[in-house]
Amino acid sequence: MAAIAVQTHLTPEEYLAWERKAPFKNEYLSGQILAMYGASRAHNLITGNTFNGLYNQLVNRDCEAYTGKMRIKANPITSYFYPDVAVVCDEPRFEDDVFDTLLNPTVVVEVLSLSTAAYDKGEKFESYKQIASLQEYILVSQDESKR
Protein backbone atom coordinates (compact mmCIF):
# COMPACT_ATOMS: atom_id res chain seq x y z
CA MET A 1 0.00 0.00 0.00
CA ALA A 2 1.49 3.36 -0.98
CA ALA A 3 1.63 6.49 1.12
CA ILE A 4 1.57 10.13 0.14
CA ALA A 5 2.38 12.96 2.52
CA VAL A 6 -0.33 15.47 3.26
CA GLN A 7 0.93 18.83 4.51
CA THR A 8 -1.01 18.73 7.76
CA HIS A 9 0.56 18.66 11.21
CA LEU A 10 -1.47 17.31 14.09
CA THR A 11 -0.61 16.30 17.61
CA PRO A 12 -0.76 12.55 18.23
CA GLU A 13 -4.04 13.03 20.12
CA GLU A 14 -5.56 15.07 17.26
CA TYR A 15 -4.43 12.48 14.73
CA LEU A 16 -5.95 9.58 16.65
CA ALA A 17 -9.31 11.34 17.12
CA TRP A 18 -9.37 12.31 13.42
CA GLU A 19 -8.15 8.93 12.16
CA ARG A 20 -10.84 7.01 14.01
CA LYS A 21 -13.48 8.94 12.04
CA ALA A 22 -11.67 8.95 8.67
CA PRO A 23 -13.17 6.89 5.83
CA PHE A 24 -9.67 5.77 4.74
CA LYS A 25 -6.40 4.91 6.49
CA ASN A 26 -3.68 7.45 7.22
CA GLU A 27 -0.35 6.88 8.88
CA TYR A 28 1.26 9.43 11.18
CA LEU A 29 5.00 10.11 11.22
CA SER A 30 6.27 12.75 13.64
CA GLY A 31 3.30 15.06 13.16
CA GLN A 32 2.89 14.50 9.43
CA ILE A 33 -0.14 12.71 8.00
CA LEU A 34 0.58 10.09 5.34
CA ALA A 35 -2.48 9.13 3.32
CA MET A 36 -2.62 5.47 2.37
CA TYR A 37 -4.13 4.44 -0.92
CA GLY A 38 -5.19 1.19 -2.51
CA ALA A 39 -3.05 -1.90 -2.78
CA SER A 40 -2.45 -4.00 -5.87
CA ARG A 41 -3.80 -7.48 -6.44
CA ALA A 42 -0.34 -8.94 -5.80
CA HIS A 43 -0.01 -6.95 -2.57
CA ASN A 44 -3.37 -8.21 -1.31
CA LEU A 45 -2.59 -11.84 -2.20
CA ILE A 46 0.83 -11.71 -0.50
CA THR A 47 -0.63 -10.04 2.59
CA GLY A 48 -3.44 -12.60 2.85
CA ASN A 49 -1.11 -15.55 2.34
CA THR A 50 1.37 -14.18 4.89
CA PHE A 51 -1.36 -13.62 7.47
CA ASN A 52 -2.76 -17.10 6.84
CA GLY A 53 0.65 -18.74 7.17
CA LEU A 54 1.46 -16.91 10.40
CA TYR A 55 -2.02 -17.49 11.82
CA ASN A 56 -1.72 -21.24 11.21
CA GLN A 57 1.69 -21.37 12.90
CA LEU A 58 0.34 -19.53 15.96
CA VAL A 59 -2.56 -21.88 16.71
CA ASN A 60 -2.33 -23.09 20.31
CA ARG A 61 0.35 -20.51 21.13
CA ASP A 62 0.11 -17.38 23.23
CA CYS A 63 0.24 -15.14 20.14
CA GLU A 64 -2.24 -13.29 17.92
CA ALA A 65 -1.93 -12.19 14.28
CA TYR A 66 -3.58 -9.06 12.91
CA THR A 67 -4.20 -7.81 9.39
CA GLY A 68 -3.49 -4.32 8.08
CA LYS A 69 -6.34 -2.67 9.94
CA MET A 70 -4.54 -2.88 13.29
CA ARG A 71 -2.67 0.35 13.94
CA ILE A 72 0.77 0.18 15.61
CA LYS A 73 2.21 2.98 17.76
CA ALA A 74 5.93 3.69 17.97
CA ASN A 75 7.55 5.89 20.62
CA PRO A 76 9.38 8.04 21.81
CA ILE A 77 8.90 9.99 18.57
CA THR A 78 5.20 9.26 18.25
CA SER A 79 4.28 7.59 14.99
CA TYR A 80 1.34 5.40 13.97
CA PHE A 81 1.46 2.81 11.20
CA TYR A 82 -0.73 0.18 9.58
CA PRO A 83 1.58 -2.75 8.84
CA ASP A 84 0.30 -5.37 6.42
CA VAL A 85 0.52 -8.04 9.13
CA ALA A 86 1.42 -7.81 12.81
CA VAL A 87 1.91 -10.48 15.46
CA VAL A 88 1.89 -10.01 19.21
CA CYS A 89 2.95 -12.69 21.66
CA ASP A 90 1.94 -12.71 25.31
CA GLU A 91 -0.69 -10.19 26.44
CA PRO A 92 -1.42 -7.52 23.79
CA ARG A 93 -1.27 -3.94 25.09
CA PHE A 94 -3.35 -1.20 23.53
CA GLU A 95 -3.21 2.57 23.68
CA ASP A 96 -6.70 2.88 25.16
CA ASP A 97 -10.00 1.08 25.55
CA VAL A 98 -10.83 1.30 21.84
CA PHE A 99 -8.34 -1.58 21.25
CA ASP A 100 -7.35 -0.44 17.75
CA THR A 101 -3.77 0.71 18.43
CA LEU A 102 -1.29 -2.01 19.40
CA LEU A 103 1.69 -0.99 21.52
CA ASN A 104 3.69 -4.21 21.76
CA PRO A 105 4.00 -6.05 18.42
CA THR A 106 6.49 -8.91 18.28
CA VAL A 107 6.59 -9.22 14.48
CA VAL A 108 5.72 -6.68 11.79
CA VAL A 109 5.41 -7.55 8.09
CA GLU A 110 5.35 -4.99 5.29
CA VAL A 111 4.74 -5.90 1.66
CA LEU A 112 6.91 -3.67 -0.50
CA SER A 113 6.02 -2.02 -3.77
CA LEU A 114 8.02 0.36 -5.94
CA SER A 115 6.17 3.30 -4.38
CA THR A 116 6.64 2.22 -0.73
CA ALA A 117 9.98 0.37 -0.58
CA ALA A 118 12.15 3.38 0.32
CA TYR A 119 9.71 4.54 3.01
CA ASP A 120 9.28 1.04 4.48
CA LYS A 121 13.05 0.44 4.54
CA GLY A 122 13.86 3.95 5.77
CA GLU A 123 11.72 6.20 7.95
CA LYS A 124 9.19 3.53 8.85
CA PHE A 125 11.89 1.04 9.83
CA GLU A 126 13.63 3.66 11.98
CA SER A 127 10.35 4.22 13.83
CA TYR A 128 9.67 0.51 14.23
CA LYS A 129 13.13 0.08 15.79
CA GLN A 130 11.88 2.20 18.72
CA ILE A 131 9.39 -0.52 19.75
CA ALA A 132 11.05 -2.53 22.52
CA SER A 133 8.86 -5.62 21.98
CA LEU A 134 9.61 -5.87 18.24
CA GLN A 135 11.75 -8.93 17.46
CA GLU A 136 11.33 -9.22 13.68
CA TYR A 137 10.64 -6.74 10.87
CA ILE A 138 9.91 -8.69 7.70
CA LEU A 139 9.88 -7.05 4.27
CA VAL A 140 8.32 -8.95 1.37
CA SER A 141 8.75 -7.71 -2.19
CA GLN A 142 5.76 -8.05 -4.47
CA ASP A 143 7.85 -7.32 -7.56
CA GLU A 144 10.00 -9.98 -9.17
CA SER A 145 13.62 -8.90 -9.33
CA LYS A 146 15.03 -8.55 -12.84
CA ARG A 147 18.13 -10.74 -13.36
Coordinates of N, CA and C in Angstrom, one line a residue:
M1 N 0.8 -1.2 0.0 CA 0.0 0.0 0.0 C 0.9 1.2 0.0
A2 N 0.7 2.2 -0.9 CA 1.5 3.4 -1.0 C 1.0 4.5 -0.1
A3 N 1.9 5.4 0.2 CA 1.6 6.5 1.1 C 2.0 7.8 0.4
I4 N 1.2 8.8 0.6 CA 1.6 10.1 0.1 C 1.4 11.1 1.3
A5 N 2.4 12.0 1.4 CA 2.4 13.0 2.5 C 1.4 14.1 2.3
V6 N 0.6 14.4 3.3 CA -0.3 15.5 3.3 C 0.2 16.5 4.2
Q7 N 0.3 17.8 3.7 CA 0.9 18.8 4.5 C 0.0 19.3 5.6
T8 N -0.2 18.4 6.6 CA -1.0 18.7 7.8 C -0.2 18.2 9.0
H9 N -0.1 19.1 10.0 CA 0.6 18.7 11.2 C -0.4 18.6 12.3
L10 N -0.6 17.5 13.0 CA -1.5 17.3 14.1 C -0.7 16.8 15.3
T11 N -1.2 17.0 16.5 CA -0.6 16.3 17.6 C -1.0 14.8 17.5
P12 N -0.3 14.0 18.2 CA -0.8 12.5 18.2 C -2.2 12.4 18.7
E13 N -2.7 13.1 19.6 CA -4.0 13.0 20.1 C -5.0 13.5 19.0
E14 N -4.7 14.6 18.3 CA -5.6 15.1 17.3 C -5.6 14.1 16.1
Y15 N -4.5 13.5 15.8 CA -4.4 12.5 14.7 C -5.3 11.3 15.1
L16 N -5.2 10.8 16.3 CA -6.0 9.6 16.7 C -7.5 9.8 16.6
A17 N -7.9 11.0 17.1 CA -9.3 11.3 17.1 C -9.8 11.5 15.7
W18 N -9.0 12.1 14.8 CA -9.4 12.3 13.4 C -9.4 11.0 12.7
E19 N -8.3 10.2 12.9 CA -8.2 8.9 12.2 C -9.3 8.0 12.4
R20 N -9.8 7.9 13.7 CA -10.8 7.0 14.0 C -12.2 7.3 13.3
K21 N -12.3 8.5 12.8 CA -13.5 8.9 12.0 C -13.3 9.0 10.5
A22 N -12.0 8.8 10.1 CA -11.7 9.0 8.7 C -12.2 7.8 7.9
P23 N -12.7 8.0 6.7 CA -13.2 6.9 5.8 C -12.1 6.1 5.2
F24 N -10.8 6.5 5.3 CA -9.7 5.8 4.7 C -8.5 5.9 5.7
K25 N -7.5 5.0 5.6 CA -6.4 4.9 6.5 C -5.3 6.0 6.2
N26 N -4.8 6.5 7.3 CA -3.7 7.4 7.2 C -2.7 7.1 8.3
E27 N -1.4 7.1 7.9 CA -0.4 6.9 8.9 C 0.1 8.2 9.4
Y28 N 0.8 8.2 10.5 CA 1.3 9.4 11.2 C 2.7 9.3 11.5
L29 N 3.6 10.2 11.0 CA 5.0 10.1 11.2 C 5.5 11.5 11.7
S30 N 5.7 11.5 13.0 CA 6.3 12.7 13.6 C 5.5 14.0 13.3
G31 N 4.2 13.9 13.4 CA 3.3 15.1 13.2 C 2.8 15.2 11.8
Q32 N 3.3 14.4 10.8 CA 2.9 14.5 9.4 C 1.9 13.4 9.1
I33 N 0.9 13.7 8.4 CA -0.1 12.7 8.0 C 0.3 12.1 6.7
L34 N 0.2 10.8 6.6 CA 0.6 10.1 5.3 C -0.6 9.3 4.9
A35 N -1.3 9.8 3.8 CA -2.5 9.1 3.3 C -2.1 7.8 2.6
M36 N -2.8 6.8 3.0 CA -2.6 5.5 2.4 C -3.6 5.3 1.2
Y37 N -3.2 4.7 0.1 CA -4.1 4.4 -0.9 C -4.0 3.0 -1.3
G38 N -5.0 2.6 -2.2 CA -5.2 1.2 -2.5 C -4.0 0.3 -2.8
A39 N -4.1 -0.9 -2.5 CA -3.1 -1.9 -2.8 C -3.4 -2.7 -4.0
S40 N -2.3 -3.2 -4.7 CA -2.5 -4.0 -5.9 C -3.0 -5.4 -5.5
R41 N -3.4 -6.1 -6.6 CA -3.8 -7.5 -6.4 C -2.7 -8.3 -5.8
A42 N -1.5 -8.2 -6.3 CA -0.3 -8.9 -5.8 C -0.1 -8.6 -4.3
H43 N -0.2 -7.4 -4.0 CA 0.0 -6.9 -2.6 C -1.1 -7.6 -1.7
N44 N -2.3 -7.6 -2.1 CA -3.4 -8.2 -1.3 C -3.2 -9.7 -1.2
L45 N -2.8 -10.4 -2.3 CA -2.6 -11.8 -2.2 C -1.4 -12.2 -1.3
I46 N -0.3 -11.4 -1.4 CA 0.8 -11.7 -0.5 C 0.5 -11.5 1.0
T47 N -0.2 -10.4 1.2 CA -0.6 -10.0 2.6 C -1.5 -11.1 3.2
G48 N -2.5 -11.5 2.4 CA -3.4 -12.6 2.8 C -2.7 -13.9 3.1
N49 N -1.8 -14.3 2.2 CA -1.1 -15.5 2.3 C -0.2 -15.5 3.5
T50 N 0.5 -14.3 3.7 CA 1.4 -14.2 4.9 C 0.6 -14.3 6.2
F51 N -0.5 -13.6 6.3 CA -1.4 -13.6 7.5 C -1.8 -15.1 7.7
N52 N -2.3 -15.7 6.7 CA -2.8 -17.1 6.8 C -1.6 -18.0 7.3
G53 N -0.5 -17.9 6.8 CA 0.6 -18.7 7.2 C 1.0 -18.5 8.6
L54 N 1.1 -17.2 9.0 CA 1.5 -16.9 10.4 C 0.4 -17.4 11.4
Y55 N -0.9 -17.1 11.0 CA -2.0 -17.5 11.8 C -2.0 -19.0 12.1
N56 N -1.8 -19.8 11.0 CA -1.7 -21.2 11.2 C -0.6 -21.7 12.1
Q57 N 0.5 -21.0 12.0 CA 1.7 -21.4 12.9 C 1.5 -21.0 14.4
L58 N 0.6 -20.0 14.6 CA 0.3 -19.5 16.0 C -0.8 -20.2 16.7
V59 N -1.5 -21.1 16.0 CA -2.6 -21.9 16.7 C -2.0 -22.6 17.9
N60 N -2.7 -22.5 19.0 CA -2.3 -23.1 20.3 C -1.1 -22.5 20.9
R61 N -0.8 -21.3 20.5 CA 0.3 -20.5 21.1 C -0.2 -19.2 21.7
D62 N 0.5 -18.6 22.6 CA 0.1 -17.4 23.2 C 0.4 -16.2 22.4
C63 N 0.0 -16.2 21.1 CA 0.2 -15.1 20.1 C -1.0 -14.9 19.3
E64 N -1.1 -13.7 18.8 CA -2.2 -13.3 17.9 C -1.7 -12.6 16.7
A65 N -2.3 -12.9 15.5 CA -1.9 -12.2 14.3 C -3.0 -11.2 13.9
Y66 N -2.6 -10.1 13.3 CA -3.6 -9.1 12.9 C -3.3 -8.7 11.5
T67 N -4.3 -8.3 10.8 CA -4.2 -7.8 9.4 C -3.9 -6.3 9.4
G68 N -3.9 -5.7 8.2 CA -3.5 -4.3 8.1 C -4.4 -3.3 8.7
K69 N -5.5 -3.7 9.3 CA -6.3 -2.7 9.9 C -6.0 -2.4 11.4
M70 N -5.0 -3.1 11.9 CA -4.5 -2.9 13.3 C -3.4 -1.8 13.3
R71 N -3.7 -0.7 13.9 CA -2.7 0.3 13.9 C -1.6 0.0 15.0
I72 N -0.3 0.4 14.7 CA 0.8 0.2 15.6 C 1.3 1.6 16.0
K73 N 1.6 1.7 17.3 CA 2.2 3.0 17.8 C 3.7 2.8 18.1
A74 N 4.5 3.7 17.6 CA 5.9 3.7 18.0 C 6.2 4.9 18.8
N75 N 7.1 4.8 19.8 CA 7.6 5.9 20.6 C 9.1 5.8 20.7
P76 N 9.8 6.8 21.2 CA 9.4 8.0 21.8 C 9.0 9.1 20.8
I77 N 9.4 9.1 19.6 CA 8.9 10.0 18.6 C 7.6 9.4 18.1
T78 N 6.5 9.9 18.5 CA 5.2 9.3 18.3 C 4.9 9.1 16.8
S79 N 4.7 7.9 16.4 CA 4.3 7.6 15.0 C 3.2 6.5 15.1
Y80 N 2.4 6.4 14.1 CA 1.3 5.4 14.0 C 1.4 4.8 12.6
F81 N 1.4 3.5 12.5 CA 1.5 2.8 11.2 C 0.4 1.7 11.1
Y82 N 0.1 1.3 9.9 CA -0.7 0.2 9.6 C 0.1 -0.9 8.8
P83 N 0.8 -1.7 9.6 CA 1.6 -2.7 8.8 C 0.6 -3.7 8.1
D84 N 1.1 -4.4 7.1 CA 0.3 -5.4 6.4 C -0.1 -6.5 7.3
V85 N 0.8 -7.0 8.2 CA 0.5 -8.0 9.1 C 1.3 -7.7 10.4
A86 N 0.7 -8.0 11.5 CA 1.4 -7.8 12.8 C 1.1 -9.0 13.7
V87 N 2.1 -9.4 14.5 CA 1.9 -10.5 15.5 C 2.3 -9.9 16.8
V88 N 1.5 -10.3 17.8 CA 1.9 -10.0 19.2 C 1.9 -11.3 20.0
C89 N 2.9 -11.5 20.8 CA 2.9 -12.7 21.7 C 2.8 -12.2 23.1
D90 N 2.3 -13.1 23.9 CA 1.9 -12.7 25.3 C 0.7 -11.8 25.3
E91 N 0.5 -11.0 26.3 CA -0.7 -10.2 26.4 C -0.6 -8.9 25.6
P92 N -1.5 -8.7 24.6 CA -1.4 -7.5 23.8 C -1.7 -6.3 24.7
R93 N -1.0 -5.2 24.4 CA -1.3 -3.9 25.1 C -1.7 -2.9 24.0
F94 N -2.8 -2.2 24.4 CA -3.4 -1.2 23.5 C -3.3 0.2 24.1
E95 N -3.3 1.2 23.2 CA -3.2 2.6 23.7 C -4.3 3.0 24.6
D96 N -5.5 2.5 24.3 CA -6.7 2.9 25.2 C -7.8 1.8 25.0
D97 N -8.9 2.1 25.5 CA -10.0 1.1 25.6 C -10.7 0.9 24.2
V98 N -10.2 1.5 23.2 CA -10.8 1.3 21.8 C -10.2 0.0 21.2
F99 N -9.0 -0.4 21.7 CA -8.3 -1.6 21.3 C -8.0 -1.6 19.8
D100 N -7.7 -0.5 19.2 CA -7.3 -0.4 17.8 C -5.9 0.0 17.5
T101 N -5.1 0.3 18.6 CA -3.8 0.7 18.4 C -2.9 -0.1 19.3
L102 N -2.1 -1.1 18.7 CA -1.3 -2.0 19.4 C 0.0 -1.4 19.8
L103 N 0.4 -1.6 21.0 CA 1.7 -1.0 21.5 C 2.9 -2.0 21.6
N104 N 2.6 -3.2 21.5 CA 3.7 -4.2 21.8 C 3.8 -5.3 20.7
P105 N 3.9 -5.0 19.4 CA 4.0 -6.0 18.4 C 5.3 -6.8 18.6
T106 N 5.3 -8.1 18.3 CA 6.5 -8.9 18.3 C 7.1 -9.0 16.9
V107 N 6.2 -9.1 15.9 CA 6.6 -9.2 14.5 C 5.8 -8.2 13.7
V108 N 6.4 -7.6 12.7 CA 5.7 -6.7 11.8 C 6.1 -7.1 10.4
V109 N 5.2 -7.2 9.5 CA 5.4 -7.6 8.1 C 4.9 -6.4 7.2
E110 N 5.7 -6.0 6.3 CA 5.4 -5.0 5.3 C 5.6 -5.6 3.9
V111 N 4.6 -5.5 3.0 CA 4.7 -5.9 1.7 C 5.2 -4.7 0.9
L112 N 6.3 -4.8 0.2 CA 6.9 -3.7 -0.5 C 6.4 -3.5 -1.9
S113 N 6.3 -2.3 -2.4 CA 6.0 -2.0 -3.8 C 7.0 -1.0 -4.2
L114 N 7.1 -0.7 -5.5 CA 8.0 0.4 -5.9 C 7.8 1.7 -5.3
S115 N 6.5 2.0 -5.0 CA 6.2 3.3 -4.4 C 6.4 3.4 -2.9
T116 N 6.5 2.2 -2.2 CA 6.6 2.2 -0.7 C 8.0 1.7 -0.2
A117 N 8.8 1.1 -1.0 CA 10.0 0.4 -0.6 C 10.9 1.3 0.2
A118 N 11.2 2.5 -0.4 CA 12.1 3.4 0.3 C 11.6 3.8 1.7
Y119 N 10.3 4.1 1.7 CA 9.7 4.5 3.0 C 9.7 3.4 4.0
D120 N 9.3 2.2 3.6 CA 9.3 1.0 4.5 C 10.7 0.7 5.0
K121 N 11.7 0.8 4.1 CA 13.1 0.4 4.5 C 13.7 1.6 5.3
G122 N 13.2 2.8 5.2 CA 13.9 3.9 5.8 C 13.2 4.5 7.0
E123 N 12.4 5.5 6.8 CA 11.7 6.2 8.0 C 10.8 5.3 8.8
K124 N 10.1 4.4 8.1 CA 9.2 3.5 8.9 C 10.0 2.5 9.7
F125 N 11.0 2.0 9.1 CA 11.9 1.0 9.8 C 12.6 1.7 11.0
E126 N 13.0 2.9 10.9 CA 13.6 3.7 12.0 C 12.6 3.8 13.1
S127 N 11.4 4.1 12.8 CA 10.3 4.2 13.8 C 10.0 2.9 14.5
Y128 N 9.9 1.8 13.7 CA 9.7 0.5 14.2 C 10.8 0.1 15.2
K129 N 12.0 0.5 14.9 CA 13.1 0.1 15.8 C 13.0 0.6 17.2
Q130 N 12.1 1.6 17.4 CA 11.9 2.2 18.7 C 11.0 1.3 19.6
I131 N 10.3 0.3 19.0 CA 9.4 -0.5 19.7 C 10.2 -1.6 20.4
A132 N 10.2 -1.6 21.7 CA 11.0 -2.5 22.5 C 10.6 -4.0 22.3
S133 N 9.3 -4.2 22.1 CA 8.9 -5.6 22.0 C 9.1 -6.2 20.6
L134 N 9.5 -5.4 19.6 CA 9.6 -5.9 18.2 C 10.9 -6.7 18.1
Q135 N 10.6 -8.0 17.7 CA 11.7 -8.9 17.5 C 12.1 -9.1 16.0
E136 N 11.1 -9.0 15.1 CA 11.3 -9.2 13.7 C 10.6 -8.2 12.9
Y137 N 11.3 -7.6 11.9 CA 10.6 -6.7 10.9 C 10.9 -7.4 9.5
I138 N 9.8 -7.9 8.9 CA 9.9 -8.7 7.7 C 9.4 -7.9 6.5
L139 N 10.2 -7.8 5.5 CA 9.9 -7.0 4.3 C 9.7 -8.1 3.2
V140 N 8.6 -8.0 2.5 CA 8.3 -8.9 1.4 C 8.1 -8.1 0.1
S141 N 8.9 -8.4 -0.9 CA 8.8 -7.7 -2.2 C 7.7 -8.3 -3.0
Q142 N 6.8 -7.5 -3.6 CA 5.8 -8.1 -4.5 C 6.2 -8.0 -5.9
D143 N 7.3 -7.4 -6.2 CA 7.8 -7.3 -7.6 C 9.0 -8.3 -7.8
E144 N 8.9 -9.0 -8.9 CA 10.0 -10.0 -9.2 C 11.3 -9.2 -9.5
S145 N 12.4 -9.6 -9.0 CA 13.6 -8.9 -9.3 C 14.0 -9.3 -10.7
K146 N 14.6 -8.3 -11.5 CA 15.0 -8.6 -12.8 C 16.5 -9.0 -12.8
R147 N 16.8 -10.2 -13.4 CA 18.1 -10.7 -13.4 C 18.7 -10.7 -14.7

